[in-house]
Amino acid sequence: MNKDYAVIGLGRFGGSIVRELRVLEMDVLAVDVDENRVNEFIDIATQAVIGDTTDETVLKDLGLGNFDNVIVAIGDNIQSSILTTLLLKDLGVKKVSVKAQNDYHARVLEKIGADVVIHPERDMGRRVAHKLASSSVLDYLELSDEHSIVEIMAEEKLSDQSLLDLDIRAEYGVSVIAIKRGEDIIVSPDPTVNIQKEDILIMIGNDDDLTRFEKSLTR
Ligand code: ATP
């Protein structure tokens, strides 16, 4: 078995990662200290095992040091999450991705070498806020603290104008990287192409610039 991924902590977050990786046909080792949780994943994960990952011998017995990708989705128990991350990095796991409960937890995780720190609730909250704040924003994806990708409904306001006419890049400093038109996706659209009412513009840029653009649509 090629156990590409290991997921530690089978709550809603860790559990959904296991399910989705399986949909993507990846091999996943699922680990939790709670037997009931492990039982739920016996038929879903490639292998599901009971184990306390704050115990170094458990990690070694499971061969976790040989994994390229380990996801630590331990919830409220911040101490266990930190200790598990530290041990995994010591064992030489290339990429350890960890769910953070709050900003302090995130800062500690970054200091001890976590490769990816995930803030699912915070990120989803931001995403929902952007969608709620503007009826034109269909989706929002944070790329960094300052940059995002947004999907914006063109609607009446932008229709029948080309990107050249709108001069969005010069005016707002944001770029249209693709246009969704029905089933089609026009990647790197030609600036002379005319926007249609039902087009969805996929835009990338600095958050402040994107917000200025979003606001201009509601005026
Ligand atoms: P969500 O369900 O939204 O993901 P959550 O992040 O609070 O919420 P929990 O429901 O707390 O997640 O799930 C975390 C899982 O991690 C639990 O199933 C728990 O048993 C498991 N866990 C906690 N400590 C350890 C540990 N030391 N070793 C292995 N698994 C652990």
PDB file of C-alpha atoms and ligand atoms in Angstrom:
ATOM      1  CA  MET A   1       0.000   0.000   0.000  1.00  0.00           C
ATOM      2  CA  ASN A   2       1.279   3.427  -0.870  1.00  0.00           C
ATOM      3  CA  LYS A   3       0.137   5.409   2.163  1.00  0.00           C
ATOM      4  CA  ASP A   4       0.536   8.848   0.715  1.00  0.00           C
ATOM      5  CA  TYR A   5      -1.406  10.751   3.350  1.00  0.00           C
ATOM      6  CA  ALA A   6      -2.027  10.408   7.039  1.00  0.00           C
ATOM      7  CA  VAL A   7      -4.770  12.308   8.823  1.00  0.00           C
ATOM      8  CA  ILE A   8      -4.621  12.554  12.608  1.00  0.00           C
ATOM      9  CA  GLY A   9      -7.884  13.501  14.348  1.00  0.00           C
ATOM     10  CA  LEU A  10     -11.133  12.347  12.784  1.00  0.00           C
ATOM     11  CA  GLY A  11     -13.525  15.140  13.786  1.00  0.00           C
ATOM     12  CA  ARG A  12     -15.594  16.919  11.135  1.00  0.00           C
ATOM     13  CA  PHE A  13     -12.560  18.657   9.649  1.00  0.00           C
ATOM     14  CA  GLY A  14     -10.128  15.726   9.651  1.00  0.00           C
ATOM     15  CA  GLY A  15     -12.917  13.379   8.624  1.00  0.00           C
ATOM     16  CA  SER A  16     -13.842  15.440   5.596  1.00  0.00           C
ATOM     17  CA  ILE A  17     -10.193  15.542   4.510  1.00  0.00           C
ATOM     18  CA  VAL A  18     -10.037  11.734   4.695  1.00  0.00           C
ATOM     19  CA  ARG A  19     -13.245  11.379   2.649  1.00  0.00           C
ATOM     20  CA  GLU A  20     -12.152  13.858   0.000  1.00  0.00           C
ATOM     21  CA  LEU A  21      -8.667  12.369  -0.374  1.00  0.00           C
ATOM     22  CA  ARG A  22     -10.317   8.996  -0.926  1.00  0.00           C
ATOM     23  CA  VAL A  23     -12.593  10.516  -3.582  1.00  0.00           C
ATOM     24  CA  LEU A  24      -9.363  11.705  -5.205  1.00  0.00           C
ATOM     25  CA  GLU A  25      -8.168   8.095  -5.015  1.00  0.00           C
ATOM     26  CA  MET A  26      -5.320   8.814  -2.596  1.00  0.00           C
ATOM     27  CA  ASP A  27      -4.252   6.306   0.012  1.00  0.00           C
ATOM     28  CA  VAL A  28      -4.999   7.612   3.475  1.00  0.00           C
ATOM     29  CA  LEU A  29      -4.009   6.373   6.898  1.00  0.00           C
ATOM     30  CA  ALA A  30      -6.561   7.713   9.413  1.00  0.00           C
ATOM     31  CA  VAL A  31      -5.556   7.925  13.071  1.00  0.00           C
ATOM     32  CA  ASP A  32      -7.506   8.860  16.184  1.00  0.00           C
ATOM     33  CA  VAL A  33      -7.207   8.147  19.878  1.00  0.00           C
ATOM     34  CA  ASP A  34     -10.958   7.499  20.037  1.00  0.00           C
ATOM     35  CA  GLU A  35     -11.988   3.981  19.004  1.00  0.00           C
ATOM     36  CA  ASN A  36     -15.512   5.030  17.934  1.00  0.00           C
ATOM     37  CA  ARG A  37     -14.149   7.646  15.565  1.00  0.00           C
ATOM     38  CA  VAL A  38     -11.716   5.115  14.080  1.00  0.00           C
ATOM     39  CA  ASN A  39     -14.531   2.605  13.568  1.00  0.00           C
ATOM     40  CA  GLU A  40     -16.436   5.178  11.498  1.00  0.00           C
ATOM     41  CA  PHE A  41     -13.513   5.307   9.073  1.00  0.00           C
ATOM     42  CA  ILE A  42     -12.667   1.628   8.751  1.00  0.00           C
ATOM     43  CA  ASP A  43     -14.507   1.346   5.422  1.00  0.00           C
ATOM     44  CA  ILE A  44     -13.553   4.821   4.219  1.00  0.00           C
ATOM     45  CA  ALA A  45      -9.815   5.244   4.849  1.00  0.00           C
ATOM     46  CA  THR A  46      -7.261   2.914   3.315  1.00  0.00           C
ATOM     47  CA  GLN A  47      -6.345   2.034   6.871  1.00  0.00           C
ATOM     48  CA  ALA A  48      -7.788   3.341  10.140  1.00  0.00           C
ATOM     49  CA  VAL A  49      -5.967   2.876  13.433  1.00  0.00           C
ATOM     50  CA  ILE A  50      -6.362   3.827  17.077  1.00  0.00           C
ATOM     51  CA  GLY A  51      -3.417   5.731  18.505  1.00  0.00           C
ATOM     52  CA  ASP A  52      -2.376   8.613  20.695  1.00  0.00           C
ATOM     53  CA  THR A  53      -0.073  10.649  18.475  1.00  0.00           C
ATOM     54  CA  THR A  54       1.517  12.497  21.398  1.00  0.00           C
ATOM     55  CA  ASP A  55       3.359   9.250  22.075  1.00  0.00           C
ATOM     56  CA  GLU A  56       6.491   9.031  19.957  1.00  0.00           C
ATOM     57  CA  THR A  57       6.517   5.231  19.964  1.00  0.00           C
ATOM     58  CA  VAL A  58       2.997   5.222  18.461  1.00  0.00           C
ATOM     59  CA  LEU A  59       4.173   7.499  15.643  1.00  0.00           C
ATOM     60  CA  LYS A  60       7.183   5.284  15.019  1.00  0.00           C
ATOM     61  CA  ASP A  61       5.120   2.075  15.100  1.00  0.00           C
ATOM     62  CA  LEU A  62       2.743   3.572  12.517  1.00  0.00           C
ATOM     63  CA  GLY A  63       5.723   4.513  10.355  1.00  0.00           C
ATOM     64  CA  LEU A  64       4.530   8.102  10.204  1.00  0.00           C
ATOM     65  CA  GLY A  65       8.078   9.361   9.655  1.00  0.00           C
ATOM     66  CA  ASN A  66       7.950   7.864   6.137  1.00  0.00           C
ATOM     67  CA  PHE A  67       4.934   9.887   5.065  1.00  0.00           C
ATOM     68  CA  ASP A  68       5.333  12.899   2.827  1.00  0.00           C
ATOM     69  CA  ASN A  69       2.049  14.443   3.947  1.00  0.00           C
ATOM     70  CA  VAL A  70       0.495  14.402   7.387  1.00  0.00           C
ATOM     71  CA  ILE A  71      -2.544  16.454   8.374  1.00  0.00           C
ATOM     72  CA  VAL A  72      -2.987  17.172  12.081  1.00  0.00           C
ATOM     73  CA  ALA A  73      -6.678  17.832  12.657  1.00  0.00           C
ATOM     74  CA  ILE A  74      -6.728  17.520  16.434  1.00  0.00           C
ATOM     75  CA  GLY A  75      -9.373  19.937  17.654  1.00  0.00           C
ATOM     76  CA  ASP A  76      -9.595  21.583  21.047  1.00  0.00           C
ATOM     77  CA  ASN A  77      -6.604  19.872  22.558  1.00  0.00           C
ATOM     78  CA  ILE A  78      -4.003  22.445  21.548  1.00  0.00           C
ATOM     79  CA  GLN A  79      -1.275  20.819  23.599  1.00  0.00           C
ATOM     80  CA  SER A  80      -1.723  17.493  21.767  1.00  0.00           C
ATOM     81  CA  SER A  81      -1.792  19.259  18.429  1.00  0.00           C
ATOM     82  CA  ILE A  82       1.501  21.052  19.165  1.00  0.00           C
ATOM     83  CA  LEU A  83       3.249  17.987  20.554  1.00  0.00           C
ATOM     84  CA  THR A  84       2.106  15.829  17.621  1.00  0.00           C
ATOM     85  CA  THR A  85       3.363  18.426  15.133  1.00  0.00           C
ATOM     86  CA  LEU A  86       6.724  18.677  16.874  1.00  0.00           C
ATOM     87  CA  LEU A  87       7.188  14.904  16.898  1.00  0.00           C
ATOM     88  CA  LEU A  88       6.192  14.564  13.243  1.00  0.00           C
ATOM     89  CA  LYS A  89       8.722  17.203  12.169  1.00  0.00           C
ATOM     90  CA  ASP A  90      11.397  15.496  14.321  1.00  0.00           C
ATOM     91  CA  LEU A  91      10.611  12.214  12.576  1.00  0.00           C
ATOM     92  CA  GLY A  92      11.253  13.907   9.226  1.00  0.00           C
ATOM     93  CA  VAL A  93       7.753  14.229   7.729  1.00  0.00           C
ATOM     94  CA  LYS A  94       8.159  16.523   4.740  1.00  0.00           C
ATOM     95  CA  LYS A  95       4.855  18.370   4.896  1.00  0.00           C
ATOM     96  CA  VAL A  96       2.890  18.705   8.103  1.00  0.00           C
ATOM     97  CA  SER A  97      -0.384  20.634   7.751  1.00  0.00           C
ATOM     98  CA  VAL A  98      -2.080  21.570  10.997  1.00  0.00           C
ATOM     99  CA  LYS A  99      -5.471  22.949  11.902  1.00  0.00           C
ATOM    100  CA  ALA A 100      -5.106  25.966  14.219  1.00  0.00           C
ATOM    101  CA  GLN A 101      -7.742  26.784  16.826  1.00  0.00           C
ATOM    102  CA  ASN A 102      -6.712  30.430  17.181  1.00  0.00           C
ATOM    103  CA  ASP A 103      -3.932  32.910  16.330  1.00  0.00           C
ATOM    104  CA  TYR A 104      -1.737  31.985  19.318  1.00  0.00           C
ATOM    105  CA  HIS A 105      -1.926  28.335  18.391  1.00  0.00           C
ATOM    106  CA  ALA A 106      -1.041  29.275  14.802  1.00  0.00           C
ATOM    107  CA  ARG A 107       1.998  31.270  15.911  1.00  0.00           C
ATOM    108  CA  VAL A 108       3.347  28.383  17.980  1.00  0.00           C
ATOM    109  CA  LEU A 109       2.766  25.966  15.097  1.00  0.00           C
ATOM    110  CA  GLU A 110       4.707  28.204  12.715  1.00  0.00           C
ATOM    111  CA  LYS A 111       7.582  28.484  15.222  1.00  0.00           C
ATOM    112  CA  ILE A 112       7.899  24.709  15.658  1.00  0.00           C
ATOM    113  CA  GLY A 113       8.037  24.105  11.913  1.00  0.00           C
ATOM    114  CA  ALA A 114       4.489  23.310  10.757  1.00  0.00           C
ATOM    115  CA  ASP A 115       4.590  23.631   6.978  1.00  0.00           C
ATOM    116  CA  VAL A 116       0.971  24.669   6.501  1.00  0.00           C
ATOM    117  CA  VAL A 117      -1.249  26.213   9.160  1.00  0.00           C
ATOM    118  CA  ILE A 118      -4.946  26.023   8.388  1.00  0.00           C
ATOM    119  CA  HIS A 119      -7.635  28.230   9.946  1.00  0.00           C
ATOM    120  CA  PRO A 120     -10.841  26.640   8.618  1.00  0.00           C
ATOM    121  CA  GLU A 121     -13.358  28.577  10.732  1.00  0.00           C
ATOM    122  CA  ARG A 122     -11.633  31.942  10.235  1.00  0.00           C
ATOM    123  CA  ASP A 123     -11.206  31.414   6.494  1.00  0.00           C
ATOM    124  CA  MET A 124     -14.772  30.216   6.023  1.00  0.00           C
ATOM    125  CA  GLY A 125     -16.037  33.174   8.099  1.00  0.00           C
ATOM    126  CA  ARG A 126     -14.177  35.611   5.851  1.00  0.00           C
ATOM    127  CA  ARG A 127     -15.445  33.856   2.768  1.00  0.00           C
ATOM    128  CA  VAL A 128     -19.043  34.020   3.913  1.00  0.00           C
ATOM    129  CA  ALA A 129     -18.688  37.685   4.977  1.00  0.00           C
ATOM    130  CA  HIS A 130     -17.456  38.651   1.509  1.00  0.00           C
ATOM    131  CA  LYS A 131     -20.324  36.812  -0.130  1.00  0.00           C
ATOM    132  CA  LEU A 132     -22.857  38.435   2.183  1.00  0.00           C
ATOM    133  CA  ALA A 133     -21.410  41.937   1.905  1.00  0.00           C
ATOM    134  CA  SER A 134     -21.851  42.093  -1.849  1.00  0.00           C
ATOM    135  CA  SER A 135     -24.482  40.366  -3.911  1.00  0.00           C
ATOM    136  CA  SER A 136     -22.024  40.333  -6.839  1.00  0.00           C
ATOM    137  CA  VAL A 137     -19.397  38.277  -4.992  1.00  0.00           C
ATOM    138  CA  LEU A 138     -20.041  34.580  -5.569  1.00  0.00           C
ATOM    139  CA  ASP A 139     -16.910  33.215  -3.987  1.00  0.00           C
ATOM    140  CA  TYR A 140     -13.793  34.360  -2.226  1.00  0.00           C
ATOM    141  CA  LEU A 141     -10.509  32.574  -1.707  1.00  0.00           C
ATOM    142  CA  GLU A 142      -7.778  33.999   0.490  1.00  0.00           C
ATOM    143  CA  LEU A 143      -4.293  33.541  -1.010  1.00  0.00           C
ATOM    144  CA  SER A 144      -2.312  35.328   1.702  1.00  0.00           C
ATOM    145  CA  ASP A 145      -2.929  37.957   4.373  1.00  0.00           C
ATOM    146  CA  GLU A 146      -3.213  40.568   1.643  1.00  0.00           C
ATOM    147  CA  HIS A 147      -4.225  38.840  -1.578  1.00  0.00           C
ATOM    148  CA  SER A 148      -7.308  36.953  -2.687  1.00  0.00           C
ATOM    149  CA  ILE A 149      -9.186  35.550  -5.626  1.00  0.00           C
ATOM    150  CA  VAL A 150     -12.864  36.500  -5.979  1.00  0.00           C
ATOM    151  CA  GLU A 151     -15.610  35.385  -8.319  1.00  0.00           C
ATOM    152  CA  ILE A 152     -17.797  38.304  -9.298  1.00  0.00           C
ATOM    153  CA  MET A 153     -21.046  38.285 -11.227  1.00  0.00           C
ATOM    154  CA  ALA A 154     -20.732  40.713 -14.122  1.00  0.00           C
ATOM    155  CA  GLU A 155     -24.437  41.684 -14.176  1.00  0.00           C
ATOM    156  CA  GLU A 156     -25.866  44.639 -16.090  1.00  0.00           C
ATOM    157  CA  LYS A 157     -23.235  47.074 -14.833  1.00  0.00           C
ATOM    158  CA  LEU A 158     -20.286  45.492 -16.650  1.00  0.00           C
ATOM    159  CA  SER A 159     -22.049  43.917 -19.599  1.00  0.00           C
ATOM    160  CA  ASP A 160     -21.272  44.860 -23.183  1.00  0.00           C
ATOM    161  CA  GLN A 161     -17.984  46.416 -22.181  1.00  0.00           C
ATOM    162  CA  SER A 162     -14.558  44.933 -22.765  1.00  0.00           C
ATOM    163  CA  LEU A 163     -11.841  44.617 -20.137  1.00  0.00           C
ATOM    164  CA  LEU A 164     -10.042  47.266 -22.151  1.00  0.00           C
ATOM    165  CA  ASP A 165     -13.037  49.630 -21.869  1.00  0.00           C
ATOM    166  CA  LEU A 166     -13.334  49.015 -18.161  1.00  0.00           C
ATOM    167  CA  ASP A 167      -9.575  49.398 -17.627  1.00  0.00           C
ATOM    168  CA  ILE A 168      -9.944  47.472 -14.357  1.00  0.00           C
ATOM    169  CA  ARG A 169      -6.234  46.825 -13.959  1.00  0.00           C
ATOM    170  CA  ALA A 170      -5.248  50.480 -14.224  1.00  0.00           C
ATOM    171  CA  GLU A 171      -8.252  51.730 -12.277  1.00  0.00           C
ATOM    172  CA  TYR A 172      -8.211  49.195  -9.412  1.00  0.00           C
ATOM    173  CA  GLY A 173      -4.914  47.293  -9.725  1.00  0.00           C
ATOM    174  CA  VAL A 174      -6.721  43.931  -9.978  1.00  0.00           C
ATOM    175  CA  SER A 175      -6.615  41.415 -12.827  1.00  0.00           C
ATOM    176  CA  VAL A 176      -9.292  39.291 -14.451  1.00  0.00           C
ATOM    177  CA  ILE A 177      -7.612  35.891 -14.780  1.00  0.00           C
ATOM    178  CA  ALA A 178     -10.568  34.038 -16.251  1.00  0.00           C
ATOM    179  CA  ILE A 179     -14.199  34.434 -17.260  1.00  0.00           C
ATOM    180  CA  LYS A 180     -16.766  31.706 -16.574  1.00  0.00           C
ATOM    181  CA  ARG A 181     -19.391  31.745 -19.316  1.00  0.00           C
ATOM    182  CA  GLY A 182     -21.943  28.995 -18.851  1.00  0.00           C
ATOM    183  CA  GLU A 183     -20.004  25.756 -19.065  1.00  0.00           C
ATOM    184  CA  ASP A 184     -16.954  27.437 -20.604  1.00  0.00           C
ATOM    185  CA  ILE A 185     -14.002  29.002 -18.892  1.00  0.00           C
ATOM    186  CA  ILE A 186     -12.048  31.598 -20.824  1.00  0.00           C
ATOM    187  CA  VAL A 187      -8.574  31.584 -19.279  1.00  0.00           C
ATOM    188  CA  SER A 188      -6.505  34.798 -19.573  1.00  0.00           C
ATOM    189  CA  PRO A 189      -9.271  36.511 -21.558  1.00  0.00           C
ATOM    190  CA  ASP A 190      -8.357  38.782 -24.414  1.00  0.00           C
ATOM    191  CA  PRO A 191      -8.848  42.371 -23.186  1.00  0.00           C
ATOM    192  CA  THR A 192     -10.975  43.183 -26.211  1.00  0.00           C
ATOM    193  CA  VAL A 193     -13.534  40.458 -25.463  1.00  0.00           C
ATOM    194  CA  ASN A 194     -16.948  41.872 -24.510  1.00  0.00           C
ATOM    195  CA  ILE A 195     -18.334  40.903 -21.100  1.00  0.00           C
ATOM    196  CA  GLN A 196     -21.826  39.435 -21.030  1.00  0.00           C
ATOM    197  CA  LYS A 197     -24.436  39.947 -18.334  1.00  0.00           C
ATOM    198  CA  GLU A 198     -24.237  36.410 -16.939  1.00  0.00           C
ATOM    199  CA  ASP A 199     -20.445  36.136 -17.055  1.00  0.00           C
ATOM    200  CA  ILE A 200     -18.585  35.416 -13.853  1.00  0.00           C
ATOM    201  CA  LEU A 201     -15.261  37.219 -13.578  1.00  0.00           C
ATOM    202  CA  ILE A 202     -12.481  35.498 -11.662  1.00  0.00           C
ATOM    203  CA  MET A 203     -10.265  38.225 -10.304  1.00  0.00           C
ATOM    204  CA  ILE A 204      -7.008  38.297  -8.374  1.00  0.00           C
ATOM    205  CA  GLY A 205      -5.538  41.169  -6.425  1.00  0.00           C
ATOM    206  CA  ASN A 206      -4.783  42.931  -3.214  1.00  0.00           C
ATOM    207  CA  ASP A 207      -7.714  42.768  -0.747  1.00  0.00           C
ATOM    208  CA  ASP A 208      -8.119  46.556  -0.526  1.00  0.00           C
ATOM    209  CA  ASP A 209      -8.182  46.869  -4.320  1.00  0.00           C
ATOM    210  CA  LEU A 210     -10.664  44.018  -4.686  1.00  0.00           C
ATOM    211  CA  THR A 211     -12.917  45.586  -2.048  1.00  0.00           C
ATOM    212  CA  ARG A 212     -12.818  48.937  -3.900  1.00  0.00           C
ATOM    213  CA  PHE A 213     -13.846  47.120  -7.056  1.00  0.00           C
ATOM    214  CA  GLU A 214     -16.618  45.148  -5.261  1.00  0.00           C
ATOM    215  CA  LYS A 215     -17.954  48.428  -3.831  1.00  0.00           C
ATOM    216  CA  SER A 216     -17.929  50.099  -7.237  1.00  0.00           C
ATOM    217  CA  LEU A 217     -20.387  47.449  -8.435  1.00  0.00           C
ATOM    218  CA  THR A 218     -22.943  48.215  -5.746  1.00  0.00           C
ATOM    219  CA  ARG A 219     -22.867  51.970  -6.299  1.00  0.00           C
TER     220      ARG A 219
HETATM  221  P1  ATP B   1     -14.358  19.527  14.092  1.00  0.00           P
HETATM  222  O1  ATP B   1     -15.242  18.362  14.364  1.00  0.00           O
HETATM  223  O2  ATP B   1     -15.047  20.736  13.585  1.00  0.00           O
HETATM  224  O3  ATP B   1     -13.130  19.161  13.305  1.00  0.00           O
HETATM  225  P2  ATP B   1     -12.625  19.848  16.216  1.00  0.00           P
HETATM  226  O4  ATP B   1     -11.544  20.455  15.410  1.00  0.00           O
HETATM  227  O5  ATP B   1     -12.864  20.382  17.613  1.00  0.00           O
HETATM  228  O6  ATP B   1     -13.968  19.967  15.496  1.00  0.00           O
HETATM  229  P3  ATP B   1     -12.751  17.338  17.312  1.00  0.00           P
HETATM  230  O7  ATP B   1     -14.152  16.904  17.149  1.00  0.00           O
HETATM  231  O8  ATP B   1     -12.234  17.783  18.643  1.00  0.00           O
HETATM  232  O9  ATP B   1     -12.360  18.353  16.229  1.00  0.00           O
HETATM  233  O10 ATP B   1     -11.857  16.189  16.740  1.00  0.00           O
HETATM  234  C1  ATP B   1     -10.522  16.084  16.986  1.00  0.00           C
HETATM  235  C2  ATP B   1     -10.186  14.628  16.973  1.00  0.00           C
HETATM  236  O11 ATP B   1      -8.828  14.492  17.371  1.00  0.00           O
HETATM  237  C3  ATP B   1     -11.031  13.820  17.966  1.00  0.00           C
HETATM  238  O12 ATP B   1     -11.643  12.743  17.301  1.00  0.00           O
HETATM  239  C4  ATP B   1     -10.026  13.354  18.996  1.00  0.00           C
HETATM  240  O13 ATP B   1     -10.293  12.058  19.499  1.00  0.00           O
HETATM  241  C5  ATP B   1      -8.728  13.375  18.201  1.00  0.00           C
HETATM  242  N1  ATP B   1      -7.575  13.495  19.059  1.00  0.00           N
HETATM  243  C6  ATP B   1      -7.411  14.330  20.100  1.00  0.00           C
HETATM  244  N2  ATP B   1      -6.213  14.130  20.681  1.00  0.00           N
HETATM  245  C7  ATP B   1      -5.603  13.158  19.972  1.00  0.00           C
HETATM  246  C8  ATP B   1      -4.357  12.494  20.083  1.00  0.00           C
HETATM  247  N3  ATP B   1      -3.462  12.822  21.030  1.00  0.00           N
HETATM  248  N4  ATP B   1      -4.051  11.525  19.195  1.00  0.00           N
HETATM  249  C9  ATP B   1      -4.938  11.181  18.217  1.00  0.00           C
HETATM  250  N5  ATP B   1      -6.125  11.755  18.078  1.00  0.00           N
HETATM  251  C10 ATP B   1      -6.480  12.733  18.940  1.00  0.00           C
END
